[in-house]
């Protein structure tokens, strides 16, 4: 089970990197990335949720992380990209792309912190 959790966490990092790339590309081109951007955000959520569920299964079986912050970071990673997408809902695509890029970058930083506290 730890191997599955680690693989899903790495996949979450890849999905966040892809979200960051699409956000930055949208910033540079100022063109609507729809429907790809929302699909990538859903992929972030799906893979992140699977990683969180396997982590929860590990905790329930007694394999706790070294640091309790690991659990908090895991919750925040799930919320950061949808939150930034929501914050920029009324703006133009360039503004939305900026917020989503910031959210993806924060998510990547948090996933790296997860690796340090796991």
PDB file of C-alpha atoms in Angstrom:
ATOM      1  CA  UNK A   1       0.000   0.000   0.000  1.00  0.00           C
ATOM      2  CA  UNK A   2       2.794   2.552   0.676  1.00  0.00           C
ATOM      3  CA  UNK A   3       4.023   2.056  -2.886  1.00  0.00           C
ATOM      4  CA  UNK A   4       0.571   2.833  -4.308  1.00  0.00           C
ATOM      5  CA  UNK A   5       0.325   5.934  -2.116  1.00  0.00           C
ATOM      6  CA  UNK A   6       3.743   7.113  -3.279  1.00  0.00           C
ATOM      7  CA  UNK A   7       2.895   6.481  -6.948  1.00  0.00           C
ATOM      8  CA  UNK A   8      -0.387   8.383  -6.671  1.00  0.00           C
ATOM      9  CA  UNK A   9       1.362  11.272  -4.935  1.00  0.00           C
ATOM     10  CA  UNK A  10       3.928  11.432  -7.737  1.00  0.00           C
ATOM     11  CA  UNK A  11       1.080  11.374 -10.270  1.00  0.00           C
ATOM     12  CA  UNK A  12      -0.539  14.252  -8.394  1.00  0.00           C
ATOM     13  CA  UNK A  13       2.694  16.226  -8.762  1.00  0.00           C
ATOM     14  CA  UNK A  14       2.714  15.514 -12.514  1.00  0.00           C
ATOM     15  CA  UNK A  15      -0.924  16.633 -12.822  1.00  0.00           C
ATOM     16  CA  UNK A  16      -0.136  19.849 -10.924  1.00  0.00           C
ATOM     17  CA  UNK A  17       2.873  20.484 -13.165  1.00  0.00           C
ATOM     18  CA  UNK A  18       0.624  20.036 -16.194  1.00  0.00           C
ATOM     19  CA  UNK A  19      -1.879  22.475 -14.687  1.00  0.00           C
ATOM     20  CA  UNK A  20       0.928  24.983 -14.142  1.00  0.00           C
ATOM     21  CA  UNK A  21       2.105  24.550 -17.744  1.00  0.00           C
ATOM     22  CA  UNK A  22      -1.394  25.121 -19.157  1.00  0.00           C
ATOM     23  CA  UNK A  23      -1.868  28.130 -16.879  1.00  0.00           C
ATOM     24  CA  UNK A  24       1.407  29.693 -17.961  1.00  0.00           C
ATOM     25  CA  UNK A  25       0.678  28.956 -21.621  1.00  0.00           C
ATOM     26  CA  UNK A  26      -2.693  30.643 -21.252  1.00  0.00           C
ATOM     27  CA  UNK A  27      -1.006  33.643 -19.639  1.00  0.00           C
ATOM     28  CA  UNK A  28       1.382  33.918 -22.571  1.00  0.00           C
ATOM     29  CA  UNK A  29      -1.239  33.464 -25.282  1.00  0.00           C
ATOM     30  CA  UNK A  30      -4.289  35.071 -23.604  1.00  0.00           C
ATOM     31  CA  UNK A  31      -6.593  32.512 -25.208  1.00  0.00           C
ATOM     32  CA  UNK A  32      -9.204  30.390 -23.536  1.00  0.00           C
ATOM     33  CA  UNK A  33      -7.819  26.970 -22.616  1.00  0.00           C
ATOM     34  CA  UNK A  34     -11.279  25.477 -22.262  1.00  0.00           C
ATOM     35  CA  UNK A  35     -12.196  22.669 -21.960  1.00  0.00           C
ATOM     36  CA  UNK A  36      -8.663  21.450 -21.167  1.00  0.00           C
ATOM     37  CA  UNK A  37      -8.085  23.564 -18.089  1.00  0.00           C
ATOM     38  CA  UNK A  38     -11.152  22.333 -16.223  1.00  0.00           C
ATOM     39  CA  UNK A  39     -10.373  18.742 -17.233  1.00  0.00           C
ATOM     40  CA  UNK A  40      -6.858  19.076 -15.842  1.00  0.00           C
ATOM     41  CA  UNK A  41      -8.240  20.527 -12.613  1.00  0.00           C
ATOM     42  CA  UNK A  42     -10.581  17.532 -12.342  1.00  0.00           C
ATOM     43  CA  UNK A  43      -7.609  15.227 -12.927  1.00  0.00           C
ATOM     44  CA  UNK A  44      -5.746  17.042 -10.122  1.00  0.00           C
ATOM     45  CA  UNK A  45      -8.682  16.420  -7.822  1.00  0.00           C
ATOM     46  CA  UNK A  46      -9.176  12.791  -8.835  1.00  0.00           C
ATOM     47  CA  UNK A  47      -5.546  11.747  -8.478  1.00  0.00           C
ATOM     48  CA  UNK A  48      -5.110  13.799  -5.315  1.00  0.00           C
ATOM     49  CA  UNK A  49      -8.219  12.238  -3.781  1.00  0.00           C
ATOM     50  CA  UNK A  50      -6.958   8.742  -4.601  1.00  0.00           C
ATOM     51  CA  UNK A  51      -3.603   9.574  -3.001  1.00  0.00           C
ATOM     52  CA  UNK A  52      -5.418  10.925   0.063  1.00  0.00           C
ATOM     53  CA  UNK A  53      -7.617   7.831   0.329  1.00  0.00           C
ATOM     54  CA  UNK A  54      -4.635   5.488   0.163  1.00  0.00           C
ATOM     55  CA  UNK A  55      -2.916   7.662   2.767  1.00  0.00           C
ATOM     56  CA  UNK A  56      -5.983   7.440   4.973  1.00  0.00           C
ATOM     57  CA  UNK A  57      -5.938   3.667   4.585  1.00  0.00           C
ATOM     58  CA  UNK A  58      -2.304   3.680   5.715  1.00  0.00           C
ATOM     59  CA  UNK A  59      -3.163   5.777   8.766  1.00  0.00           C
ATOM     60  CA  UNK A  60      -6.060   3.476   9.667  1.00  0.00           C
ATOM     61  CA  UNK A  61      -3.778   0.441   9.487  1.00  0.00           C
ATOM     62  CA  UNK A  62      -1.318   2.082  11.877  1.00  0.00           C
ATOM     63  CA  UNK A  63       1.294   3.410   9.436  1.00  0.00           C
ATOM     64  CA  UNK A  64       1.290   7.053  10.495  1.00  0.00           C
ATOM     65  CA  UNK A  65       3.459   9.721   8.839  1.00  0.00           C
ATOM     66  CA  UNK A  66       6.499  10.997  10.729  1.00  0.00           C
ATOM     67  CA  UNK A  67       5.002  14.465  11.041  1.00  0.00           C
ATOM     68  CA  UNK A  68       1.329  15.365  11.564  1.00  0.00           C
ATOM     69  CA  UNK A  69       1.778  18.270   9.136  1.00  0.00           C
ATOM     70  CA  UNK A  70       1.797  15.623   6.388  1.00  0.00           C
ATOM     71  CA  UNK A  71      -1.938  15.125   6.921  1.00  0.00           C
ATOM     72  CA  UNK A  72      -2.642  18.864   6.847  1.00  0.00           C
ATOM     73  CA  UNK A  73      -0.618  19.350   3.662  1.00  0.00           C
ATOM     74  CA  UNK A  74      -2.553  16.509   2.047  1.00  0.00           C
ATOM     75  CA  UNK A  75      -5.866  18.245   2.682  1.00  0.00           C
ATOM     76  CA  UNK A  76      -4.582  21.602   1.448  1.00  0.00           C
ATOM     77  CA  UNK A  77      -3.222  20.078  -1.788  1.00  0.00           C
ATOM     78  CA  UNK A  78      -6.741  18.906  -2.633  1.00  0.00           C
ATOM     79  CA  UNK A  79      -8.232  22.347  -2.057  1.00  0.00           C
ATOM     80  CA  UNK A  80      -5.675  24.752  -3.503  1.00  0.00           C
ATOM     81  CA  UNK A  81      -6.290  24.496  -7.277  1.00  0.00           C
ATOM     82  CA  UNK A  82     -10.123  24.424  -7.140  1.00  0.00           C
ATOM     83  CA  UNK A  83      -9.985  27.343  -4.693  1.00  0.00           C
ATOM     84  CA  UNK A  84      -7.858  29.451  -6.992  1.00  0.00           C
ATOM     85  CA  UNK A  85     -10.093  28.515  -9.941  1.00  0.00           C
ATOM     86  CA  UNK A  86     -13.086  29.697  -7.936  1.00  0.00           C
ATOM     87  CA  UNK A  87     -11.352  32.927  -6.873  1.00  0.00           C
ATOM     88  CA  UNK A  88     -10.814  33.929 -10.495  1.00  0.00           C
ATOM     89  CA  UNK A  89     -14.217  32.885 -11.831  1.00  0.00           C
ATOM     90  CA  UNK A  90     -15.317  36.398 -12.791  1.00  0.00           C
ATOM     91  CA  UNK A  91     -12.128  37.577 -14.467  1.00  0.00           C
ATOM     92  CA  UNK A  92     -10.788  37.357 -17.983  1.00  0.00           C
ATOM     93  CA  UNK A  93      -8.843  34.274 -19.041  1.00  0.00           C
ATOM     94  CA  UNK A  94      -5.499  35.907 -18.352  1.00  0.00           C
ATOM     95  CA  UNK A  95      -6.488  36.634 -14.754  1.00  0.00           C
ATOM     96  CA  UNK A  96      -7.916  33.126 -14.323  1.00  0.00           C
ATOM     97  CA  UNK A  97      -4.761  31.605 -15.752  1.00  0.00           C
ATOM     98  CA  UNK A  98      -2.660  33.628 -13.330  1.00  0.00           C
ATOM     99  CA  UNK A  99      -4.627  32.450 -10.318  1.00  0.00           C
ATOM    100  CA  UNK A 100      -4.619  28.851 -11.487  1.00  0.00           C
ATOM    101  CA  UNK A 101      -0.859  29.018 -12.120  1.00  0.00           C
ATOM    102  CA  UNK A 102      -0.323  30.298  -8.588  1.00  0.00           C
ATOM    103  CA  UNK A 103      -2.536  27.529  -7.215  1.00  0.00           C
ATOM    104  CA  UNK A 104      -0.683  24.842  -9.158  1.00  0.00           C
ATOM    105  CA  UNK A 105       2.667  26.215  -8.001  1.00  0.00           C
ATOM    106  CA  UNK A 106       1.520  26.231  -4.378  1.00  0.00           C
ATOM    107  CA  UNK A 107       0.256  22.667  -4.878  1.00  0.00           C
ATOM    108  CA  UNK A 108       3.645  21.576  -6.196  1.00  0.00           C
ATOM    109  CA  UNK A 109       5.387  23.169  -3.216  1.00  0.00           C
ATOM    110  CA  UNK A 110       3.000  21.384  -0.875  1.00  0.00           C
ATOM    111  CA  UNK A 111       3.592  18.028  -2.568  1.00  0.00           C
ATOM    112  CA  UNK A 112       7.327  18.528  -2.100  1.00  0.00           C
ATOM    113  CA  UNK A 113       6.673  19.322   1.583  1.00  0.00           C
ATOM    114  CA  UNK A 114       4.574  16.153   1.777  1.00  0.00           C
ATOM    115  CA  UNK A 115       7.608  14.187   0.642  1.00  0.00           C
ATOM    116  CA  UNK A 116       9.693  15.806   3.375  1.00  0.00           C
ATOM    117  CA  UNK A 117       7.192  15.103   6.162  1.00  0.00           C
ATOM    118  CA  UNK A 118       6.056  11.622   5.051  1.00  0.00           C
TER     119      UNK A 118
END
